mmCIF file of C-alpha atoms in Angstrom:
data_model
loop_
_atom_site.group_PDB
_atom_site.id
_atom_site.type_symbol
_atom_site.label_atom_id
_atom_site.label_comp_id
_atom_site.label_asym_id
_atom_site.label_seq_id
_atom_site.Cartn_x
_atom_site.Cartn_y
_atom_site.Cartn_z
ATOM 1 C CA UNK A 1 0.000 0.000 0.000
ATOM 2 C CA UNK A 2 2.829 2.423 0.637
ATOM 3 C CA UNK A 3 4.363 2.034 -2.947
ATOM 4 C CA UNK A 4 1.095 2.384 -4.095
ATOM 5 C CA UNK A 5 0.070 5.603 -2.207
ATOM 6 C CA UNK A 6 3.689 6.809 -3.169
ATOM 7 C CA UNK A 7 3.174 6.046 -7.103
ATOM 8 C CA UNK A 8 -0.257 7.330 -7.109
ATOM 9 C CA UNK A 9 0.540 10.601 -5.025
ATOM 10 C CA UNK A 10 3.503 11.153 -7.991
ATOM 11 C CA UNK A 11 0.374 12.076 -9.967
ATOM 12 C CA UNK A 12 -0.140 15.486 -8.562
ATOM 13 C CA UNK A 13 3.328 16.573 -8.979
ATOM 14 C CA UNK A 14 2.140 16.201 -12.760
ATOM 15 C CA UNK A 15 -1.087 17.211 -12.559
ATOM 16 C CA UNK A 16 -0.913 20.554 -10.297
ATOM 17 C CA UNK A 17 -1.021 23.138 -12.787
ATOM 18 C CA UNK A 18 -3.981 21.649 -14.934
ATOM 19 C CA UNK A 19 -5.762 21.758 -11.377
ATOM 20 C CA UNK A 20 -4.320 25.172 -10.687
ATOM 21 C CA UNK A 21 -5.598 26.388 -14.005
ATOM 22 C CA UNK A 22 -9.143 24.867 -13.605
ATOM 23 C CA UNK A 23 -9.179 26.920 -9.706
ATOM 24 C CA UNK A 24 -9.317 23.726 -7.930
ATOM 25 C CA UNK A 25 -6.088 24.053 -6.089
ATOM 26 C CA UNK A 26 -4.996 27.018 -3.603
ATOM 27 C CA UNK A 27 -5.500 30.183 -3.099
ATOM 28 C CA UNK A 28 -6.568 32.514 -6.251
ATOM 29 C CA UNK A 29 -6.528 36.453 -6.624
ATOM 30 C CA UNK A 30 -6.502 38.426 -3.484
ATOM 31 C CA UNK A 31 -9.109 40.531 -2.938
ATOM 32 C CA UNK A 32 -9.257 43.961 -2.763
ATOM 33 C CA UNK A 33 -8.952 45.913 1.086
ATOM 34 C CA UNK A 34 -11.287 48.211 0.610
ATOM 35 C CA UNK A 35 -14.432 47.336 -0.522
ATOM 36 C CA UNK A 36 -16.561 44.292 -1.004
ATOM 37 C CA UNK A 37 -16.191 41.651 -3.811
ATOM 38 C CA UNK A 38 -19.414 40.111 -5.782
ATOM 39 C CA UNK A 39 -18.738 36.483 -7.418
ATOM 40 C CA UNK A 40 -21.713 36.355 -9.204
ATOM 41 C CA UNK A 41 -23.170 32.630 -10.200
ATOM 42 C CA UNK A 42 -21.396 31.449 -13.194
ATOM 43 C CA UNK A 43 -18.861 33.810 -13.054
ATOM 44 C CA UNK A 44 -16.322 30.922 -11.433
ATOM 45 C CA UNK A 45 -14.643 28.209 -13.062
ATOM 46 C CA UNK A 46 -16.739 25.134 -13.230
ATOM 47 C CA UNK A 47 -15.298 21.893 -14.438
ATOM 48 C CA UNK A 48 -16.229 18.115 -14.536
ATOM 49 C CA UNK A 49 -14.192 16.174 -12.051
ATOM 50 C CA UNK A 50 -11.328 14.780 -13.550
ATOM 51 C CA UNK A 51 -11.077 10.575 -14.148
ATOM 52 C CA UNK A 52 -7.860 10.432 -12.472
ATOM 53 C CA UNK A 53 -9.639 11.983 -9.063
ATOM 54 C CA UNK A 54 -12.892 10.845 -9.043
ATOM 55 C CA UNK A 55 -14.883 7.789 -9.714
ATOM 56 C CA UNK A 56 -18.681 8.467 -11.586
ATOM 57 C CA UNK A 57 -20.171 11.711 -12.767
ATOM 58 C CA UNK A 58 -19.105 14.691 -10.547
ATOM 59 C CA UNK A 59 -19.022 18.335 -11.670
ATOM 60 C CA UNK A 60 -17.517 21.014 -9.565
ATOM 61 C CA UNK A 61 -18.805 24.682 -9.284
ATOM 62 C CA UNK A 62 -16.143 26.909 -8.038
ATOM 63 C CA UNK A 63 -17.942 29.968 -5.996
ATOM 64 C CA UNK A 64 -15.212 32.074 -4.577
ATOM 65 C CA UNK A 65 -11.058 31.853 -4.400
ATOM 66 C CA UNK A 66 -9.369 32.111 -1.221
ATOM 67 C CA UNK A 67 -7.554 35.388 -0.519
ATOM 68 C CA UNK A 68 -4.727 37.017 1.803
ATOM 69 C CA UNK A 69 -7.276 36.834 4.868
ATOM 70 C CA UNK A 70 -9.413 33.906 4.137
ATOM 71 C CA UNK A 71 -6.725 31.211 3.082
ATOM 72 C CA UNK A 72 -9.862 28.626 1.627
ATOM 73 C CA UNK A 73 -12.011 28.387 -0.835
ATOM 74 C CA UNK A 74 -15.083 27.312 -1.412
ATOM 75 C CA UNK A 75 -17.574 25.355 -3.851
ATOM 76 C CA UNK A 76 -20.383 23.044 -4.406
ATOM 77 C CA UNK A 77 -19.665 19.626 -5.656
ATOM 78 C CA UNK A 78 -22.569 17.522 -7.184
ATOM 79 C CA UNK A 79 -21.836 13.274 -7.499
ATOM 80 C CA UNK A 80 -24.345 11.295 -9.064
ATOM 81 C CA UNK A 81 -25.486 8.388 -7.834
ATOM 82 C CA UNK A 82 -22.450 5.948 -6.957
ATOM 83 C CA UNK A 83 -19.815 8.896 -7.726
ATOM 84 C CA UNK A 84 -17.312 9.397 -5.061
ATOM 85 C CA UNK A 85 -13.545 11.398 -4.879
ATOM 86 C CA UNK A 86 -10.308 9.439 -4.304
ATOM 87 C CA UNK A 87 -8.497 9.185 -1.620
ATOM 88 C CA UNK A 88 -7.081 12.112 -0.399
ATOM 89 C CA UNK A 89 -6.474 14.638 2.405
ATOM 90 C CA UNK A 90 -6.149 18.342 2.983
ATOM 91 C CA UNK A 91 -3.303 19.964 4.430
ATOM 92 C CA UNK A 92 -5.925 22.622 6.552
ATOM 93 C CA UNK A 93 -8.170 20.256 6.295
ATOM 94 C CA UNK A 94 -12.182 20.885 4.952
ATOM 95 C CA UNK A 95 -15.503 21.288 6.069
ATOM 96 C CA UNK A 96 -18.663 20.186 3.926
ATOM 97 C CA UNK A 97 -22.069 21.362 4.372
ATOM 98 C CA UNK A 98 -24.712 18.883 2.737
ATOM 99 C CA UNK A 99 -27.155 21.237 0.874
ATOM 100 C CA UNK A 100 -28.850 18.532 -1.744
ATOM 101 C CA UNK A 101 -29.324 14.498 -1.345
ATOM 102 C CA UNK A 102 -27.585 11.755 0.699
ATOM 103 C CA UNK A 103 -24.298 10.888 0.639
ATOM 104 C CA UNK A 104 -21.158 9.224 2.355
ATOM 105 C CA UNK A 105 -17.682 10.261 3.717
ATOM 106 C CA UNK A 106 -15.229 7.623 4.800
ATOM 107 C CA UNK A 107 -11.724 7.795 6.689
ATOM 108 C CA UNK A 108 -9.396 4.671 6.447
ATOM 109 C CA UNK A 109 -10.661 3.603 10.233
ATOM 110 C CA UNK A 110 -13.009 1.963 8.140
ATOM 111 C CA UNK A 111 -15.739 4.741 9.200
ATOM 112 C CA UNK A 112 -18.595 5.574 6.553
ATOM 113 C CA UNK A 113 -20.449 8.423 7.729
ATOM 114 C CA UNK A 114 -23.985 9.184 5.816
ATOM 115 C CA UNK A 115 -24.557 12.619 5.836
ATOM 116 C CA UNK A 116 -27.749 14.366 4.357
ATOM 117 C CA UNK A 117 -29.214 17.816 3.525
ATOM 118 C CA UNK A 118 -28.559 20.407 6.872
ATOM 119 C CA UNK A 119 -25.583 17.983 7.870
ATOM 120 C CA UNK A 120 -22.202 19.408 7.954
ATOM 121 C CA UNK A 121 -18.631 17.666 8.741
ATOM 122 C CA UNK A 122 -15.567 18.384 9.098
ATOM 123 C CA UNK A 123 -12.031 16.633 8.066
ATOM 124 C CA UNK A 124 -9.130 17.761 9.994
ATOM 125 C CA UNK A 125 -5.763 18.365 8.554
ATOM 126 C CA UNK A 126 -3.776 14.884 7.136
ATOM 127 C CA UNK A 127 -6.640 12.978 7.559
ATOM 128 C CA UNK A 128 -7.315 10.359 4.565
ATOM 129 C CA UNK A 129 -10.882 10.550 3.348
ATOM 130 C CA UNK A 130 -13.378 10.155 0.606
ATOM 131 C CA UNK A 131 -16.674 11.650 0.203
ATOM 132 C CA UNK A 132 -19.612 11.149 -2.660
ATOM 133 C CA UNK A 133 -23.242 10.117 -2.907
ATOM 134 C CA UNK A 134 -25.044 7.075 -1.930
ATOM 135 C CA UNK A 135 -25.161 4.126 -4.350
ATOM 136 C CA UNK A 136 -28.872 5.590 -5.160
ATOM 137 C CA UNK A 137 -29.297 9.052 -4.564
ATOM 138 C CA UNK A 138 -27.228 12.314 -5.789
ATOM 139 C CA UNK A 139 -25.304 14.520 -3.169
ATOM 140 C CA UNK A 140 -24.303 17.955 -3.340
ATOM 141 C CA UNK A 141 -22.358 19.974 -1.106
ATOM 142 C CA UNK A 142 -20.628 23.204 -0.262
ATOM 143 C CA UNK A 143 -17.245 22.825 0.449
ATOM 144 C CA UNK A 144 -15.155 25.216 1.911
ATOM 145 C CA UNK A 145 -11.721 24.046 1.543
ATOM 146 C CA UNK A 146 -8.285 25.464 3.744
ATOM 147 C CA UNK A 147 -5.034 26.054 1.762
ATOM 148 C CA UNK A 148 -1.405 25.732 3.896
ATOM 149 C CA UNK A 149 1.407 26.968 1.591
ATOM 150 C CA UNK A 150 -0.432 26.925 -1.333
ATOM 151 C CA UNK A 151 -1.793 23.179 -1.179
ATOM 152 C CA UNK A 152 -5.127 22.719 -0.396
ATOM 153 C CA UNK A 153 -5.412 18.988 -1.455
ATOM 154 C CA UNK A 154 -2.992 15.553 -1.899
ATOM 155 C CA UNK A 155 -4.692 12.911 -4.143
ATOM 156 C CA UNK A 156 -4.006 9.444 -3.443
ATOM 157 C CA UNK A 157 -6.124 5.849 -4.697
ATOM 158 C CA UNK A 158 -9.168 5.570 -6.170
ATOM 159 C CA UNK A 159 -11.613 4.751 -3.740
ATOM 160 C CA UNK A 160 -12.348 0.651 -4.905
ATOM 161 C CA UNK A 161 -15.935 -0.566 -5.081
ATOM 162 C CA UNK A 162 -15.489 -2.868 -1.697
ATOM 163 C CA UNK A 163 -14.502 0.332 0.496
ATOM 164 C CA UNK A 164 -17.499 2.268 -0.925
ATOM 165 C CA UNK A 165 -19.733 -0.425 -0.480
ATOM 166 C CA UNK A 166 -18.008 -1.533 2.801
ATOM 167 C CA UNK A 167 -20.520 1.515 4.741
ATOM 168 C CA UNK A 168 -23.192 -0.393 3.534
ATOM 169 C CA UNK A 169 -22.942 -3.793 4.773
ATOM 170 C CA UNK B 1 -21.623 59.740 14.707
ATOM 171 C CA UNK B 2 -18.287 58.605 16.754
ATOM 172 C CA UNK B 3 -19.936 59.484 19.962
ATOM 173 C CA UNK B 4 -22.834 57.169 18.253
ATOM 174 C CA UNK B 5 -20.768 54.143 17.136
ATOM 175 C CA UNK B 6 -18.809 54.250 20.423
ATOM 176 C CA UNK B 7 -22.202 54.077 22.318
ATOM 177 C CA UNK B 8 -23.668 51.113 20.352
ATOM 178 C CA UNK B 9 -20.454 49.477 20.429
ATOM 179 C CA UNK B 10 -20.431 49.520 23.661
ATOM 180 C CA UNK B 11 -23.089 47.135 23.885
ATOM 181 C CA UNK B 12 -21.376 44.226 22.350
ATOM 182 C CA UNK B 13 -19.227 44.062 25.615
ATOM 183 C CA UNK B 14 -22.181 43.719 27.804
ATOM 184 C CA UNK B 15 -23.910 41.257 25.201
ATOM 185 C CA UNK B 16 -20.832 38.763 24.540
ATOM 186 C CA UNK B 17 -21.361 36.219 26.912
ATOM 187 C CA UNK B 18 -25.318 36.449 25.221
ATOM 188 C CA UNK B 19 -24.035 35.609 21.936
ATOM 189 C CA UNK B 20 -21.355 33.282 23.158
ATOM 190 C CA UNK B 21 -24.113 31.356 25.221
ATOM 191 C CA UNK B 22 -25.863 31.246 21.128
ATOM 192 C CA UNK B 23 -22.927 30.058 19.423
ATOM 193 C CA UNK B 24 -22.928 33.233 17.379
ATOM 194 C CA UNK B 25 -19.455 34.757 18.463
ATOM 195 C CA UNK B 26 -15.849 32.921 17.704
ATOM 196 C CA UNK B 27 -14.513 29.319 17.732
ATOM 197 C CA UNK B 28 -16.189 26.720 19.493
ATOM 198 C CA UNK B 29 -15.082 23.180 20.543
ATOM 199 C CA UNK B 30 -11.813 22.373 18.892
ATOM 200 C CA UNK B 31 -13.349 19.401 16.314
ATOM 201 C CA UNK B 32 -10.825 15.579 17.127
ATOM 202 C CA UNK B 33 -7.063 15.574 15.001
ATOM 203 C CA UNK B 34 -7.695 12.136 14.320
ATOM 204 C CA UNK B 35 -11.584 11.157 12.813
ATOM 205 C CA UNK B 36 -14.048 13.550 11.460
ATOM 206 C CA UNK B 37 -16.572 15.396 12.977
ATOM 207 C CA UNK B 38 -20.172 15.234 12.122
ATOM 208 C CA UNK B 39 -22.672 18.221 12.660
ATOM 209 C CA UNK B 40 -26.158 16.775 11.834
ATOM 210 C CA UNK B 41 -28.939 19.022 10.981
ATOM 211 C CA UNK B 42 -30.718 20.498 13.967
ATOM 212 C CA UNK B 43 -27.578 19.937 16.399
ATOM 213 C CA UNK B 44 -26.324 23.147 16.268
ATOM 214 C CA UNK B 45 -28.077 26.374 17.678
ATOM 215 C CA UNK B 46 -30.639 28.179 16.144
ATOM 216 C CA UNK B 47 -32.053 31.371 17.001
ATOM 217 C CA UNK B 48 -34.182 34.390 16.328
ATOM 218 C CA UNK B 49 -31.411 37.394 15.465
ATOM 219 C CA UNK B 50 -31.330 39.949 18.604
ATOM 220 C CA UNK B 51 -33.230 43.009 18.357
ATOM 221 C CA UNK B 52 -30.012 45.006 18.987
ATOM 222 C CA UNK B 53 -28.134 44.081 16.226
ATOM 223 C CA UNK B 54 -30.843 43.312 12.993
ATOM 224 C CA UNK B 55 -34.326 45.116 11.972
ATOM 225 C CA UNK B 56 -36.728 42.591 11.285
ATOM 226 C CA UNK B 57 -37.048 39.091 11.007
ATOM 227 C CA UNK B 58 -33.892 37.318 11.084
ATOM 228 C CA UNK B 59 -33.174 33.308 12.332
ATOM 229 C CA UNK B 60 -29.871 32.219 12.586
ATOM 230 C CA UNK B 61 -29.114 28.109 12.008
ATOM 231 C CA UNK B 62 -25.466 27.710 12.959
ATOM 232 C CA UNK B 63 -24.141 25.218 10.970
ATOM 233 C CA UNK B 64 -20.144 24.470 12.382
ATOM 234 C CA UNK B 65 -18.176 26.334 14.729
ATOM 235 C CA UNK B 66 -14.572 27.281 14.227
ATOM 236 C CA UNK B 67 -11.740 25.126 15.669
ATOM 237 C CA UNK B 68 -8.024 25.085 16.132
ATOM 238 C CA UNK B 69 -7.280 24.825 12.667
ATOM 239 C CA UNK B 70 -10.228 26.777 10.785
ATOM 240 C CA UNK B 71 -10.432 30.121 12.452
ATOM 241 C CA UNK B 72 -14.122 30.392 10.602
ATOM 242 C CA UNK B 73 -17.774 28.976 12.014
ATOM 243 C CA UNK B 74 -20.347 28.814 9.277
ATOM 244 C CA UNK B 75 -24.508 29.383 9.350
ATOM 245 C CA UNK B 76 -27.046 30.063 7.294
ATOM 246 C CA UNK B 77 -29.212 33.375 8.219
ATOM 247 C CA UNK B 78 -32.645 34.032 6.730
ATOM 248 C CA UNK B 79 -33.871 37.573 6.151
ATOM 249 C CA UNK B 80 -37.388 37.923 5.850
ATOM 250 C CA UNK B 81 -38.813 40.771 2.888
ATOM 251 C CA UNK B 82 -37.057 44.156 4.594
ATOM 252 C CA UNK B 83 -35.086 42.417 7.069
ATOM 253 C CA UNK B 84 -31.177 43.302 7.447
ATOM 254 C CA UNK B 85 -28.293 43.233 9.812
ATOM 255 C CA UNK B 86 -26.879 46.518 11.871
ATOM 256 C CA UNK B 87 -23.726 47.948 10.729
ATOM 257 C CA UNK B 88 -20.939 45.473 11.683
ATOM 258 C CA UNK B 89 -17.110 44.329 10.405
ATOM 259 C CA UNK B 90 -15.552 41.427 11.161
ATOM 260 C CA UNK B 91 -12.101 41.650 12.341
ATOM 261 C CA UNK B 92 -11.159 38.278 10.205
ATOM 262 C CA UNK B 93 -13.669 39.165 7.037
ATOM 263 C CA UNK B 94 -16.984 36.877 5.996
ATOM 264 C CA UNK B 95 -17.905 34.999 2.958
ATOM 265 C CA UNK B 96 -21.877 35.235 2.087
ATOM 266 C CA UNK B 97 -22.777 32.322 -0.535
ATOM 267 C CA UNK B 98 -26.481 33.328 -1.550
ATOM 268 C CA UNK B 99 -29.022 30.122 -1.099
ATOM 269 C CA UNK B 100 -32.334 31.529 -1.589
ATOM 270 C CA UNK B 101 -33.932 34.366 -2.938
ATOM 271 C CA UNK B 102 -32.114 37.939 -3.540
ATOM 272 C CA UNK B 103 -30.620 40.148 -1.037
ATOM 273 C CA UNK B 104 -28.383 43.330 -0.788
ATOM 274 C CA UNK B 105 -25.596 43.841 1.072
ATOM 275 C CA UNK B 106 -23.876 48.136 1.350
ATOM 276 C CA UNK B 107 -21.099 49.388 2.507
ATOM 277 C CA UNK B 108 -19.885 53.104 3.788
ATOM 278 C CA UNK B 109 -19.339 54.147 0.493
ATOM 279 C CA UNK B 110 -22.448 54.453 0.036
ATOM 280 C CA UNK B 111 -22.121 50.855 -2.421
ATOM 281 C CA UNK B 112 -25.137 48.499 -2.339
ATOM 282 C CA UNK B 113 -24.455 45.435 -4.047
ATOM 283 C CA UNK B 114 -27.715 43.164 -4.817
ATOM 284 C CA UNK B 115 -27.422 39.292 -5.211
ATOM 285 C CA UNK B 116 -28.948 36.577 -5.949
ATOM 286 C CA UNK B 117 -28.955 32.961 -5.204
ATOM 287 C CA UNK B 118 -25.487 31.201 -6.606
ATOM 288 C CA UNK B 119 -23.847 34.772 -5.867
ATOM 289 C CA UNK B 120 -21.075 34.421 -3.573
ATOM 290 C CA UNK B 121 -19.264 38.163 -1.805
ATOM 291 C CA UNK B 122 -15.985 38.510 0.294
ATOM 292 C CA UNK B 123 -16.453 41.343 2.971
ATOM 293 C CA UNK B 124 -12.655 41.674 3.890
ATOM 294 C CA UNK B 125 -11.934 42.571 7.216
ATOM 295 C CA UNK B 126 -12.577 46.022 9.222
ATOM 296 C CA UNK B 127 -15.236 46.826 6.482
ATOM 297 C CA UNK B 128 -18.367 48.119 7.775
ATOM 298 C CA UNK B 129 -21.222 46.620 5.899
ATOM 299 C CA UNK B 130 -24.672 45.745 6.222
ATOM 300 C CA UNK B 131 -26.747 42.441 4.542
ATOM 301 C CA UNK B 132 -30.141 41.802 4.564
ATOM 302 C CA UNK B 133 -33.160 41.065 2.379
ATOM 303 C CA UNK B 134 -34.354 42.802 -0.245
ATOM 304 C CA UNK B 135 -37.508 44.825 0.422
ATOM 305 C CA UNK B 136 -39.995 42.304 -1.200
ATOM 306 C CA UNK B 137 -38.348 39.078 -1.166
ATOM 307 C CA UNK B 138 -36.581 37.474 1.518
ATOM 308 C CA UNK B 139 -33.136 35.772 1.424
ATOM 309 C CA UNK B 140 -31.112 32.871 2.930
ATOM 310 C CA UNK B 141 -27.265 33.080 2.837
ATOM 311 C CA UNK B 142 -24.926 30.675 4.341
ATOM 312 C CA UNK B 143 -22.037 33.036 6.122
ATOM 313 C CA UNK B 144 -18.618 31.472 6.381
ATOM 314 C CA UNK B 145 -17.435 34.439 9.559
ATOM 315 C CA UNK B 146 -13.437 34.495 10.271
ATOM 316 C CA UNK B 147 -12.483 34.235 13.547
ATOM 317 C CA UNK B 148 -9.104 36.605 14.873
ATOM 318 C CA UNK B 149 -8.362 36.839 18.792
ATOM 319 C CA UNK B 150 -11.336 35.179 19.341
ATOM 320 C CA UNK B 151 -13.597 38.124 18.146
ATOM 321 C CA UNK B 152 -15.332 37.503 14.362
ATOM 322 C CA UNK B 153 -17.918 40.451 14.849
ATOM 323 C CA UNK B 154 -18.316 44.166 16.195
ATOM 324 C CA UNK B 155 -21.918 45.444 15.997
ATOM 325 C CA UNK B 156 -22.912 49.503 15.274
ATOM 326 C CA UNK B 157 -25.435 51.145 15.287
ATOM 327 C CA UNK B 158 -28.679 50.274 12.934
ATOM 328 C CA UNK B 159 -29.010 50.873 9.335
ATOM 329 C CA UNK B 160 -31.806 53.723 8.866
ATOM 330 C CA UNK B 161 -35.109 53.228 6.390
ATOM 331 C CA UNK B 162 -33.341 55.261 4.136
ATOM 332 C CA UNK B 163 -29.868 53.916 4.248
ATOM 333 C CA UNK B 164 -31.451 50.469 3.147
ATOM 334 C CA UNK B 165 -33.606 52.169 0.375
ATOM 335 C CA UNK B 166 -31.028 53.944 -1.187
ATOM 336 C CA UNK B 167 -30.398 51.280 -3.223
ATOM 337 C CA UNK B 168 -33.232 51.160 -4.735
ATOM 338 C CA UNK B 169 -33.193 54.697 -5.502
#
């Protein structure tokens, strides 16, 4: 499992800057000191969840960049049925608020939370997890997602069918 | 108006432990290093805004508190048609993502921005600004509030009929 983690991590040496350009990793523009800054809706990037990160259908909606104050971002991410992330952890780790559906989070303590509409959680720094919907219903959430030196996420393994089905045996 | 603000501020000294006691002022409970931390709808506090510090109708859902590592609590805070905050900045900025309906949100500057569900604004810190709904439709944001020496709010004084209408103007 170590080489395995260690080859599969190598991937986001490689991939950082396609992430970087599609505002999914790190902090973005700072804003301005003085007065308040609208984001209107559509006006972020929004991208379809790249194969090498995620397993299903997932589509990402980027709503604002961090900044020099605020060092996350945040954004809603929508899994269909049965999609899920990687592995992976945050370096300032990430809270999700539940705003559509049912769906799962696991850590590799073998814990599958199910978390639903009004639910929020929150993964501490260095913490391996996955999160997606339930085999039969779509999730979406707002994540608001802490950057520490730039990195706001480490990919690792795809999540396999047996650990996402493991939360509901 | 100095002699004003000092006066109102004053009252946030006398109504801290009120607002601590709600959940509505600073980090919380530090969430575990090692698992994560579930919030599940309807665990955190909820209550009707005080008197002192909105006009109108205003609930407050708190959704997470801050912790050691994310100096930020997050909530969602409905504004019924008319309804809007006092004057305020937070000393560590807030992100408002829009959830329902349309709202406004003005500054000293005599800037009112409107927006609209999928909207997102940065209010960076020591920026007085009001938010609220607009005057026929109400609004639900979900506020992501930083969090510096344990202080992520200082209230003024109200905003005035025609301060919120001169954006309609």
């Amino acid at each position: 499992m170590q080489n395995r983690n260690r080859s599969v991590r190598s991937l986001w040496a490689v991939l950082t800057a396609c992430l970087a350009q599609t505002g999914f990793a790190g902090d973005a523009t700072p804003a301005p000191a003085t007065s308040q800054e609208l984001y209107p809706k559509g006006s972020q990037q929004s991208f379809k969840g790249p194969e090498q990160f995620f397993t299903g259908d997932v589509q990402v909606q980027m709503l604002f960049p961090g900044n020099d104050t605020a060092h996350y971002s945040g954004a809603y991410v929508t899994f269909q049925p049965g999609a899920r992330t990687a592995w992976h952890y945050h370096p300032a780790g990430q809270h999700m608020v539940i705003t559509d559906g049912v769906g799962l989070t696991g850590t590799r303590d073998g814990t599958i939370l199910t978390f639903k509409a009004g639910d929020a959680v929150w993964c501490p720094p260095d913490i391996d997890h996955w999160h997606g919907a339930g085999p039969d219903s779509a999730m979406t959430h707002l994540v608001i997602t802490g950057s520490k030196d730039g990195e706001n996420v480490v990919w690792k393994e795809k999540v396999s069918d047996e650990e996402y089905q493991a939360g509901r045996e």
